[in-house]
Coordinates of N, CA and C in Angstrom, one line a residue:
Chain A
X1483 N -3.5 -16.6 11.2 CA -4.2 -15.7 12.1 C -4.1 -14.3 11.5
X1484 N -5.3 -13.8 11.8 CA -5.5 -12.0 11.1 C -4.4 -11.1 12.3
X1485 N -3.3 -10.6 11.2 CA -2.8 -9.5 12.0 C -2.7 -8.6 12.1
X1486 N -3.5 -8.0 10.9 CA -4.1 -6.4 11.1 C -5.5 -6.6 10.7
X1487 N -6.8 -6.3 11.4 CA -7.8 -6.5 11.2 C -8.8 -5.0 11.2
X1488 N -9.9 -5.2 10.1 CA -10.4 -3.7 9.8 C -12.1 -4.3 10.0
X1489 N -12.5 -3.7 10.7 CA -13.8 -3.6 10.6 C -15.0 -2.4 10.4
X1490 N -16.0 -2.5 9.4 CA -16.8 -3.5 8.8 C -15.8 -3.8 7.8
X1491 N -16.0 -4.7 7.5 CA -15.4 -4.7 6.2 C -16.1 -4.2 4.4
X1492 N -17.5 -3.9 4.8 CA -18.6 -3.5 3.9 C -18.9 -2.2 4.6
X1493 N -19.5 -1.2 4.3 CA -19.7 0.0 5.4 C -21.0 0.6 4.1
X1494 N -22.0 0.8 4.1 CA -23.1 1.9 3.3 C -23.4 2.9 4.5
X1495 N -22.7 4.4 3.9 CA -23.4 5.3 4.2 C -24.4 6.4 3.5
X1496 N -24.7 7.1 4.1 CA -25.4 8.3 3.4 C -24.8 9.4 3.5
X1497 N -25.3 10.2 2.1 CA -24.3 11.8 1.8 C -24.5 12.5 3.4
X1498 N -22.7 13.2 3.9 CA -23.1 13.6 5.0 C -22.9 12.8 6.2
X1499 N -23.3 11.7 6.7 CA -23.6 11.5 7.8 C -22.5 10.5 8.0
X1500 N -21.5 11.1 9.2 CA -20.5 10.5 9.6 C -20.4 9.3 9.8
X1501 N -19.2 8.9 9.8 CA -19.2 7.2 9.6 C -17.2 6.9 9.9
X1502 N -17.6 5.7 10.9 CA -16.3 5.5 11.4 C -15.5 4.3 11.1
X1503 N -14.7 4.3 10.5 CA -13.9 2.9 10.3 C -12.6 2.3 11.1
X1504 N -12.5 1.3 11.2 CA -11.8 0.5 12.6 C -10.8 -0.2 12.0
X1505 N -9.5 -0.1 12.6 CA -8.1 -1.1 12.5 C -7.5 -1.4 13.5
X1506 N -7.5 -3.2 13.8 CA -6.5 -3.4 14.7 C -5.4 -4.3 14.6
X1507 N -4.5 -4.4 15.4 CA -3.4 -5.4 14.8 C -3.1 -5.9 16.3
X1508 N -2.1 -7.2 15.6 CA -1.8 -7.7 16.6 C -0.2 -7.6 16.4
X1509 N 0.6 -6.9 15.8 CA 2.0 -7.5 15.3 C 3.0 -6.1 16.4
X1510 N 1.9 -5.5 17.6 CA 2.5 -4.7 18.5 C 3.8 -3.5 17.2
X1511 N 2.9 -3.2 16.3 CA 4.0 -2.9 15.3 C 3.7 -1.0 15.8
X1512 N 4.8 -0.2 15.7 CA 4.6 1.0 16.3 C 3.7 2.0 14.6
X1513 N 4.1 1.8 13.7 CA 3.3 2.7 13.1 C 2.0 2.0 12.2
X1514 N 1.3 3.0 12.3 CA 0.0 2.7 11.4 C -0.4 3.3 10.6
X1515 N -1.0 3.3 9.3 CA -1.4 3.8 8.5 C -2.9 3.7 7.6
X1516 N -3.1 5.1 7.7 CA -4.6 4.9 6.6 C -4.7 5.4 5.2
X1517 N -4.9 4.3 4.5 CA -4.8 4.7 3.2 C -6.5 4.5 2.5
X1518 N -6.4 5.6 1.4 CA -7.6 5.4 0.2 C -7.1 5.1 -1.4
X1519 N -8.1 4.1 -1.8 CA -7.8 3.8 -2.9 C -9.3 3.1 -3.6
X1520 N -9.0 4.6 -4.6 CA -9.8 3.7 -5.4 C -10.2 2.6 -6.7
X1521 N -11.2 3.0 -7.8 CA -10.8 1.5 -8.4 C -9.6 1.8 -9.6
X1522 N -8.7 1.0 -9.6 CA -7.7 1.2 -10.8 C -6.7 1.8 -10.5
X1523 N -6.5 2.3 -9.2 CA -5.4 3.4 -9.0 C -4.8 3.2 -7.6
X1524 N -3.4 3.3 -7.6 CA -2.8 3.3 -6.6 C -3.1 3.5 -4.8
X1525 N -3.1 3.0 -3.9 CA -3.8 3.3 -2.5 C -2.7 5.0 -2.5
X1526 N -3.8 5.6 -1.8 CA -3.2 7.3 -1.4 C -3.0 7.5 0.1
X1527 N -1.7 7.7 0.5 CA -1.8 7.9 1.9 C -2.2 9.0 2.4
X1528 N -3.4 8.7 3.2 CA -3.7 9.9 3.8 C -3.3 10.3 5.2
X1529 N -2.8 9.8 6.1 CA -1.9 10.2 7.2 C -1.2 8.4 8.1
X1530 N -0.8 8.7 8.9 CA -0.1 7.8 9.8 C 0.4 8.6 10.9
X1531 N 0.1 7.0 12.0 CA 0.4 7.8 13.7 C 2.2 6.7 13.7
X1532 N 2.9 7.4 14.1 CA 4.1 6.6 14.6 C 4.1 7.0 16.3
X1533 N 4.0 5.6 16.8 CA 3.2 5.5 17.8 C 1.8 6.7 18.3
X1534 N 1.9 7.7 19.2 CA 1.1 8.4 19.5 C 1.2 10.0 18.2
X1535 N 2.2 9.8 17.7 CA 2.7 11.1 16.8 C 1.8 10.9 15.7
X1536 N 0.9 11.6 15.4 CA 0.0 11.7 14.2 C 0.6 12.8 13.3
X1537 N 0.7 12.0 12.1 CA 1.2 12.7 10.9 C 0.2 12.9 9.7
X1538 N -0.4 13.9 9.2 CA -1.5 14.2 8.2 C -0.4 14.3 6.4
X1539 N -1.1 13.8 5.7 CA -0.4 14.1 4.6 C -1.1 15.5 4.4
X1540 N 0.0 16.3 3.9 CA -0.5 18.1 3.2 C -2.4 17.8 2.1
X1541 N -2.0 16.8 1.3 CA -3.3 16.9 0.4 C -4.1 16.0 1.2
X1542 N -4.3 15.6 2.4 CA -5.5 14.7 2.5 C -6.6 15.9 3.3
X1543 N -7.7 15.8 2.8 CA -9.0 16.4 3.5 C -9.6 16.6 4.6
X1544 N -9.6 18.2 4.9 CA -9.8 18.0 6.8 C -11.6 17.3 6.9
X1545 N -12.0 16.8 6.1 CA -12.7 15.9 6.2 C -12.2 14.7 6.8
X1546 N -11.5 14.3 6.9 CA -10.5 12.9 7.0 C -10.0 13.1 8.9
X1547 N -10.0 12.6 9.8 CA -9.8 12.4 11.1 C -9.3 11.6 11.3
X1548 N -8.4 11.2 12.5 CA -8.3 9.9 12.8 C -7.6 9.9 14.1
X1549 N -7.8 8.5 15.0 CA -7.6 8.8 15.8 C -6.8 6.9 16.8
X1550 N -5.9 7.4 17.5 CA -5.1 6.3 17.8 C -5.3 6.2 19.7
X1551 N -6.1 5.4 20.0 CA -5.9 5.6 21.3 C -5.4 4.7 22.4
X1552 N -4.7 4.0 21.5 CA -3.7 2.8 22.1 C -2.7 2.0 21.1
X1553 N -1.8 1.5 21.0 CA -0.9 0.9 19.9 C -1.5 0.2 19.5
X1554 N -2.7 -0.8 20.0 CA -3.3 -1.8 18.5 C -4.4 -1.4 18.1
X1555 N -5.0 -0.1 18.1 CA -6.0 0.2 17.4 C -6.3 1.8 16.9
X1556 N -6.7 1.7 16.0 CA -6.2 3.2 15.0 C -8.2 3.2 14.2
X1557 N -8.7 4.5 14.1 CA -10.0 4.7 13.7 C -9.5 6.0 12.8
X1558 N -10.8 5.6 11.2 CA -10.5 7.2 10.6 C -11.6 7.2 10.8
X1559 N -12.1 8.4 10.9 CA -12.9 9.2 11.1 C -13.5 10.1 10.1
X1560 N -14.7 9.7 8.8 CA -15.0 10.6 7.8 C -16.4 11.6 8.2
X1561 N -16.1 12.5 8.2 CA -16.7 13.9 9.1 C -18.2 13.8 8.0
X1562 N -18.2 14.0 7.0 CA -19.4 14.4 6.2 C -19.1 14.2 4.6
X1563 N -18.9 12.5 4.8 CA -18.7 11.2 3.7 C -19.8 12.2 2.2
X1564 N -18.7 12.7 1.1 CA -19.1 12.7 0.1 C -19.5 12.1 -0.9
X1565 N -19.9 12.0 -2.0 CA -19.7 10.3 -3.5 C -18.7 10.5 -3.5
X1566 N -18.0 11.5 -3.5 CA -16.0 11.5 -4.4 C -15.7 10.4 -3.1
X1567 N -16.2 10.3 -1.2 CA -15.4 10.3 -0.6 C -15.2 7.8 -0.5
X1568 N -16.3 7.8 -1.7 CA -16.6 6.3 -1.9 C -15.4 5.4 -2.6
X1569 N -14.8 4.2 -1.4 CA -13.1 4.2 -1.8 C -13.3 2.4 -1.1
X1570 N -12.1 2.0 -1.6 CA -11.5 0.8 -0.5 C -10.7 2.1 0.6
X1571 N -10.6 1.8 2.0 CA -9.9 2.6 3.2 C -9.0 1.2 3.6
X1572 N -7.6 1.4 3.4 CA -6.8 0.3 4.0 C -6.3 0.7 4.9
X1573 N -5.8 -0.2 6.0 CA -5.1 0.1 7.1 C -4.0 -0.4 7.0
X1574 N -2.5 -0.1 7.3 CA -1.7 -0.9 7.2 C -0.8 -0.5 8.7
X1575 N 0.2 -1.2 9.2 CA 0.9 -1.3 10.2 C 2.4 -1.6 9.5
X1576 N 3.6 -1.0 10.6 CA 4.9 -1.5 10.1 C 5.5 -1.3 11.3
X1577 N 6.6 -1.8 11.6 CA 7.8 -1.6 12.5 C 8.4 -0.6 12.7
X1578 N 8.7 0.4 12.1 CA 9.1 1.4 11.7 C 8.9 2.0 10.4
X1579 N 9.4 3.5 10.6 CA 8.6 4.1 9.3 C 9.6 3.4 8.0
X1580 N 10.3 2.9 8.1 CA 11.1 2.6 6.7 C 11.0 1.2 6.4
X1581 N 10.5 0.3 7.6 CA 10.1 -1.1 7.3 C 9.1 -1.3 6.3
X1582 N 8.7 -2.5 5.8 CA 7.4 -3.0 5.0 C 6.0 -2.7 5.8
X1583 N 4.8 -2.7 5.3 CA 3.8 -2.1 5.4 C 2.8 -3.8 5.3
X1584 N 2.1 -3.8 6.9 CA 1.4 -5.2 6.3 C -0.2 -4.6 6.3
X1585 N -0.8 -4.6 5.2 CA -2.0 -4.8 5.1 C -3.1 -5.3 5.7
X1586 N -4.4 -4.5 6.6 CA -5.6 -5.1 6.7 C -5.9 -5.6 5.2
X1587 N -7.7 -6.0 5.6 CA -8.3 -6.5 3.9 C -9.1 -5.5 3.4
X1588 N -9.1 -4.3 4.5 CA -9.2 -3.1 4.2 C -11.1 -3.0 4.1
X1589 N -12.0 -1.5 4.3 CA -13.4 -1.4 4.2 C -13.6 -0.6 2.9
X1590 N -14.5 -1.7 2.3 CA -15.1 -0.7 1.1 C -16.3 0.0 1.6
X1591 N -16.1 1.2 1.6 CA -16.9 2.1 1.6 C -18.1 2.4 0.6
X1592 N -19.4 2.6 0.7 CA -20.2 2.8 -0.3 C -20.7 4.0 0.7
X1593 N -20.9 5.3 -0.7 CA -22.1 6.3 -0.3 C -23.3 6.6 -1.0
X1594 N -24.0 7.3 -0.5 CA -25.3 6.9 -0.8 C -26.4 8.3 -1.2
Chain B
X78 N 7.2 15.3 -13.2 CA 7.5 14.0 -12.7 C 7.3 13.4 -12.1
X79 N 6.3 12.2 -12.1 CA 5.9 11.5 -11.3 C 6.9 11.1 -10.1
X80 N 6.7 10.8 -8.7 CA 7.8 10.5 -7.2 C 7.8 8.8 -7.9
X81 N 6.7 8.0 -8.4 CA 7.6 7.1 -8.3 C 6.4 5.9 -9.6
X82 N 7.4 5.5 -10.9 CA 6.7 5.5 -12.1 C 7.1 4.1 -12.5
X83 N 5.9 3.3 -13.2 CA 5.8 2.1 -13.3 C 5.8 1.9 -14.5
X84 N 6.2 0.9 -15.7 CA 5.5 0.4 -16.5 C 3.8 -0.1 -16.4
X85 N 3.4 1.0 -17.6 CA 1.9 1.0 -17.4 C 1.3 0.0 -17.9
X86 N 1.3 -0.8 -18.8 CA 1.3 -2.3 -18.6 C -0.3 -1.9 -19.6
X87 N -1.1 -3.7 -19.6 CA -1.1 -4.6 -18.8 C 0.1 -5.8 -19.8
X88 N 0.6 -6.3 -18.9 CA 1.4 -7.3 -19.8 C 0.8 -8.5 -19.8
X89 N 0.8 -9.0 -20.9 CA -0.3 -10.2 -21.1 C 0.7 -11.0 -22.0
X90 N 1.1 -12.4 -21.5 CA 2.1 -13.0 -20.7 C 2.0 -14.5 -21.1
X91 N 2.6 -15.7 -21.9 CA 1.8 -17.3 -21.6 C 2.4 -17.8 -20.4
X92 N 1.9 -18.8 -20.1 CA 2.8 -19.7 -18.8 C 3.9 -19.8 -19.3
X93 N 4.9 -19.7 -18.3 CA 6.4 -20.0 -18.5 C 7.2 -18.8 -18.8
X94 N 6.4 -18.2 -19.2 CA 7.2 -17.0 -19.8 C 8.2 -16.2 -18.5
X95 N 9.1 -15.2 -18.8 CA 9.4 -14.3 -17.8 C 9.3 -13.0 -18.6
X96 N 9.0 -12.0 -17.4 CA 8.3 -11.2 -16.8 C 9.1 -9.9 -16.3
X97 N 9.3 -8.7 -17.0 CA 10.2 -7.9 -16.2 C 9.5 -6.8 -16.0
X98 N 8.9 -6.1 -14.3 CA 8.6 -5.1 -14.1 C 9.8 -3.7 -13.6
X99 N 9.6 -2.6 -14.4 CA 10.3 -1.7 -14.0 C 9.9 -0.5 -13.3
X100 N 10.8 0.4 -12.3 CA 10.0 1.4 -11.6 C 11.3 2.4 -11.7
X101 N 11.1 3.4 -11.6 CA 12.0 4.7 -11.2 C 11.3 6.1 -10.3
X102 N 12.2 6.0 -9.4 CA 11.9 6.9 -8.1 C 12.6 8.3 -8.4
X103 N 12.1 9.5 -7.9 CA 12.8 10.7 -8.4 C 13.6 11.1 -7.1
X104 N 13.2 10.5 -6.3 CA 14.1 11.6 -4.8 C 15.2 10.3 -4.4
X105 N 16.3 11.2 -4.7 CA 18.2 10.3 -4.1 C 17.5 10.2 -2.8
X106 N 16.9 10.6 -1.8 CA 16.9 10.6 -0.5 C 15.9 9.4 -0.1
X107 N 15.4 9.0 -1.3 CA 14.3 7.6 -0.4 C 15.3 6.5 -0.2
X108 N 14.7 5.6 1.0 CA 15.4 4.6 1.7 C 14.9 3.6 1.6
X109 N 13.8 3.3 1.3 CA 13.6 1.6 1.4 C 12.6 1.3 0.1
X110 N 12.8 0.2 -0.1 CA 12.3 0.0 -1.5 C 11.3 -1.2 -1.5
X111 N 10.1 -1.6 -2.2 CA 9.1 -2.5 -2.0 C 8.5 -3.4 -2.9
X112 N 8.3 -4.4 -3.4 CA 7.1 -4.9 -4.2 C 5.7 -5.4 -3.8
X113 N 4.9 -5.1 -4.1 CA 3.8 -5.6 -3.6 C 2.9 -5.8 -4.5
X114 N 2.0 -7.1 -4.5 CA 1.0 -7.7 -5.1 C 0.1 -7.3 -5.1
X115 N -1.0 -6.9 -5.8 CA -2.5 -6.8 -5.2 C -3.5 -7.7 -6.2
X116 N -4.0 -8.7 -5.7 CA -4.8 -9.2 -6.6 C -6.4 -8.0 -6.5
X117 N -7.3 -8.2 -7.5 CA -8.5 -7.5 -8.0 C -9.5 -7.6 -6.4
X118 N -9.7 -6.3 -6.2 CA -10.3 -6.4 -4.6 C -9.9 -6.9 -3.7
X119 N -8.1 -6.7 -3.3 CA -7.9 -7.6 -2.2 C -7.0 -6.4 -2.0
X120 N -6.6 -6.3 -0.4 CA -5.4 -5.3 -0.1 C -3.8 -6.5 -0.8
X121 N -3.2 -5.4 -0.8 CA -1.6 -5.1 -1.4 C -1.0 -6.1 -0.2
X122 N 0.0 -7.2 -1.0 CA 0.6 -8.2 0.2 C 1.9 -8.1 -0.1
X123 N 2.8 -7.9 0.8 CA 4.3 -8.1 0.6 C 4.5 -8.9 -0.6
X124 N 5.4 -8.6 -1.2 CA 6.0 -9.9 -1.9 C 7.4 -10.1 -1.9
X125 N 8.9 -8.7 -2.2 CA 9.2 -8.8 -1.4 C 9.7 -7.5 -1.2
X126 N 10.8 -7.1 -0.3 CA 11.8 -5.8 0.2 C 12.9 -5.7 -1.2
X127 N 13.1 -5.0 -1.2 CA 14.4 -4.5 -2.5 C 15.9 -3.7 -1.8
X128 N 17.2 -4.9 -1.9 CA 17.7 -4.1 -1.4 C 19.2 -4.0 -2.7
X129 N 20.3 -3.4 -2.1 CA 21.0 -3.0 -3.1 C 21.9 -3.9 -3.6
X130 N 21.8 -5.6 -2.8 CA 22.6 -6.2 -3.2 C 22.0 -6.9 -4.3
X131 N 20.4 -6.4 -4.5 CA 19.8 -7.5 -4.9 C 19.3 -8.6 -4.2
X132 N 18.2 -9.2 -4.2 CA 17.4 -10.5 -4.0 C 16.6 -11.4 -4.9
X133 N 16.7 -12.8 -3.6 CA 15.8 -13.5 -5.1 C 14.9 -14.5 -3.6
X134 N 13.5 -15.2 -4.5 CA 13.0 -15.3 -3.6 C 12.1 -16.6 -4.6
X135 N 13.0 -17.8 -4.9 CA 12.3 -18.4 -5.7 C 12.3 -18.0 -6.8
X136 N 11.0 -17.9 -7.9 CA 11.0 -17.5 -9.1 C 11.0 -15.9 -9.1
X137 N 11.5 -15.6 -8.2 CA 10.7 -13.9 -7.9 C 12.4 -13.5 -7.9
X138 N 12.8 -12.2 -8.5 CA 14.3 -11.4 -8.4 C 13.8 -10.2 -8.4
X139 N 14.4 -9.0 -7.8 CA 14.2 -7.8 -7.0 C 16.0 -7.5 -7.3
X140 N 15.9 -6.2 -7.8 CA 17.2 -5.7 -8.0 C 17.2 -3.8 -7.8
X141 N 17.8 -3.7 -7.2 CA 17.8 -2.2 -7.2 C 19.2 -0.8 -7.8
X142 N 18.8 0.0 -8.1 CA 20.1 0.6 -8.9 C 19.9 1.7 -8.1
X143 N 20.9 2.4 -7.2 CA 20.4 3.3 -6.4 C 21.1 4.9 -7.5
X144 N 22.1 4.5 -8.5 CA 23.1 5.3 -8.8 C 21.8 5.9 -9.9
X145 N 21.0 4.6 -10.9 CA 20.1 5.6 -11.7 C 18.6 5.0 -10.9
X146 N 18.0 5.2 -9.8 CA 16.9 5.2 -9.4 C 16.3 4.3 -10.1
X147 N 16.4 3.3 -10.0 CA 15.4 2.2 -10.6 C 15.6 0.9 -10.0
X148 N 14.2 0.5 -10.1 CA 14.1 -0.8 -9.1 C 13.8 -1.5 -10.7
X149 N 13.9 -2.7 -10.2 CA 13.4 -3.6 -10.9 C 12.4 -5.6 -10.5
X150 N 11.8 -6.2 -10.9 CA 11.1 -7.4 -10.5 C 11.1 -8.4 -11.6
X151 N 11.8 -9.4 -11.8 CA 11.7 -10.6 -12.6 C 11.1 -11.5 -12.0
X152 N 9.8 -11.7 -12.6 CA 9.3 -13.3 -12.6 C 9.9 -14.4 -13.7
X153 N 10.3 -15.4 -13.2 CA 10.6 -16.2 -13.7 C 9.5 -17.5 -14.1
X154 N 9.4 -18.4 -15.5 CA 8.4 -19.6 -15.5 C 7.0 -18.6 -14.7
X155 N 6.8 -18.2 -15.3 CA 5.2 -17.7 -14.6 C 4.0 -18.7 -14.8
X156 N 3.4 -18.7 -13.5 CA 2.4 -19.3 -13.7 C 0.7 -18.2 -13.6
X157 N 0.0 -19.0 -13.7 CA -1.8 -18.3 -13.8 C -1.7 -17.2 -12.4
X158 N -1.7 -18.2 -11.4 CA -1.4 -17.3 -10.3 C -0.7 -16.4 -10.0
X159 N 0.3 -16.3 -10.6 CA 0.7 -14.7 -10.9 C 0.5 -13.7 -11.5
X160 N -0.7 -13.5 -11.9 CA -1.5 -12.7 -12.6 C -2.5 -12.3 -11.5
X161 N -2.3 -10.5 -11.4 CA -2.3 -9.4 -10.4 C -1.7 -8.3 -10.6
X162 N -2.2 -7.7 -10.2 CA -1.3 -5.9 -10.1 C 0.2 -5.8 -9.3
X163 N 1.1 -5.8 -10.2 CA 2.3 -5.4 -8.6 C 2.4 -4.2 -8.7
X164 N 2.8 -3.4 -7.4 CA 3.2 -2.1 -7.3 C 4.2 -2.5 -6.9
X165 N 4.9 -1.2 -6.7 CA 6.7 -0.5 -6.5 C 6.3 0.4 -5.6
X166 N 6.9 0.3 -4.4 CA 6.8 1.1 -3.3 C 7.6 1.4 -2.5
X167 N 7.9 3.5 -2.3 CA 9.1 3.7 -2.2 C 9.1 4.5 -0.8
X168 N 10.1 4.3 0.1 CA 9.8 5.3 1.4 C 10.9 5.7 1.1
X169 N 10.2 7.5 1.6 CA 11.4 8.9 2.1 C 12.0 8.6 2.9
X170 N 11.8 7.4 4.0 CA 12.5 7.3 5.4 C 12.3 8.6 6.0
X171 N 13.5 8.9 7.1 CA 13.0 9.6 8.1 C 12.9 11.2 7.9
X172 N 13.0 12.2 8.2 CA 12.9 13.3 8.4 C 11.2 13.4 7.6
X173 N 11.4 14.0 6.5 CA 10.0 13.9 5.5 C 9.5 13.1 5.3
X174 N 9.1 12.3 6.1 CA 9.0 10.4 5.9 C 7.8 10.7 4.7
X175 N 7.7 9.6 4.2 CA 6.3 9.5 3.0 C 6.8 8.5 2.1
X176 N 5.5 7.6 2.3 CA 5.6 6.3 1.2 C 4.6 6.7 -0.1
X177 N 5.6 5.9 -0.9 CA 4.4 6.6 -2.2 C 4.7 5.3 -3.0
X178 N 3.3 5.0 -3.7 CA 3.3 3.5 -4.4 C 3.0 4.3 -5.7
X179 N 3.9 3.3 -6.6 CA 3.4 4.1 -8.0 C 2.3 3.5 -8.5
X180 N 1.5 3.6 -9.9 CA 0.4 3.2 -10.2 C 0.2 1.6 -10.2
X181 N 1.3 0.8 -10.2 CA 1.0 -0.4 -10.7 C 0.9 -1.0 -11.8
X182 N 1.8 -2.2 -12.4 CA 1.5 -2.8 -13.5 C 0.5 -4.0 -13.5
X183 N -0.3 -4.2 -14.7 CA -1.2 -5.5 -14.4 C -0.3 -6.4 -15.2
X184 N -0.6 -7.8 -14.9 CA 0.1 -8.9 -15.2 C -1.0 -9.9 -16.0
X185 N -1.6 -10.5 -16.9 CA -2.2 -11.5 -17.1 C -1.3 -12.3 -17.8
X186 N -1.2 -13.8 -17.2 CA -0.7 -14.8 -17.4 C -2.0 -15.5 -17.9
X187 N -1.7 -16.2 -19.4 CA -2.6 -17.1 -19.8 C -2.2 -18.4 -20.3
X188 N -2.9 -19.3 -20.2 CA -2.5 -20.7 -20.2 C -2.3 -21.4 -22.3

C-alpha cells in the first residue's frame, strides 16, 4: 500500500502559469519534505514543514510556496513555472527530523 | 568543499563481484547517516540507516567512521538488480537541521 502519495504524477505546464503539486501520506509521520531534482543530479531540498513549522531552505526560490494544512497533506506551490523550473518534485515524509526520509514516486514536471 | 562527497563513479561491475561505495561529510555536527537507492526515474528508496556500530543487511554492509567523516556501503556477490544510483545521505539533526544527499554513484552490474 502507497504511503506517501503525490499527485499528478505527470504535470505539463506553460511558461508562467501557476501550477500546484500534491503530497499525501499515510505513515501519520510529523515532518514533510519537498524536494527538486533534476536529471543526473542529486534531489535539492527546497523547504520542509515539521509538523505546522515551515522551514524554507536560504537558496530555494520565492517562486517556490508551499503549504501544509493538516499532517497528511503538504502542496508546493510554483508561482510562475519557468524552463529552468522543469524537474522531478519529490515529496518525502519522516518521523522526525533526524529519522529516514520515505519517498513519494514523486511529479515530473514539464514546462512549456 | 563539498557538505557531503561521493565516489563519482560509474562502477561497472560483473555478477558476483563486490562493490565498495564511499562518502565523506564535512560538518562533526551531522547526526544521522543514510543509503539510498534510486533506480533511473524512480524516487530514492531506503536501503539502509548507518550507524556507528556498523550494520549489515544481507549482502548489503554500511559502516560509519565518525572520528574521520566517512561512511561507507559494501555490496557483496552483486547481482543485475543492483545496478542503480546509490546516494549517501547526511542530516544536521537538530538546531540547523538540513539533509544533504551527495551526488550519487552509478552502479552497472553486468552479467
Amino acid at each position: 500500500d502507497a504511503m506517501v502519495i503525490q499527485n499528478p504524477r505527470y504535470q505539463v505546464t506553460q511558461f508562467g502559469k501557476p501550477v500546484t503539486l500534491s503530497c499525501s501520506q499515510t505513515l501519520n509521520h510529523n515532518v514533510m519534505y519537498w524536494y527538486q531534482q533534476k536529471s543526473s543530479q542529486a534531489p535539492k531540498l527546497l523547504f520542509h514543514y515539521y509538523d505546522k513549522d515551515f522551514n524554507n531552505e536560504a537558496d530555494t526560490p520565492d517562486n517556490f510556496q508551499s503549504r501544509r494544512p493538516n499532517t497528511s497533506f503538504c502542496f508546493l506551490d510554483i508561482r510562475s513555472p519557468g524552463l529552468g523550473d522543469a524537474a522531478m518534485y519529490l515529496c518525502a515524509t519522516s518521523r522526525d527530523k533526524t529519522y529516514e526520509q520515505y519517498f513519494g514516486p514523486g511529479t515530473r514536471l514539464t514546462v512549456t | 568543499r563539498k557538505e557531503v562527497e561521493q565516489d563519482p563513479g560509474p562502477f561497472n561491475v560483473p555478477e558476483g563481484a563486490t562493490v565498495a561505495f564511499n562518502c565523506t561529510y564535512s560538518n562533526s555536527a551531522s547526526q544521522s547517516f543514510f543509503w539510498y537507492r534510486q533506480d533511473c526515474r524512480k524516487e530514492p528508496k531506503l536501503l539502509m540507516s548507518v550507524y556507528s556500530s556498523g550494520n549489515e543487511d544481507g549482502r548489503f554492509t554500511a559502516q560509519l567512521n565518525r572520528a574521520s567523516q566517512y561512511i561507507s556501503l559494501l555490496i557483496r556477490d552483486s547481482k543485475l538488480s543492483d545496478s542503480a544510483t546509490y546516494l549517501c545521505v547526511v542530516n544536521l539533526g537538530t538546531g540547523g537541521f538540513k539533509t544533504i544527499f551527495g551526488a550519487g554513484t552509478r552502479l552497472f552490474v553486468k552479467a
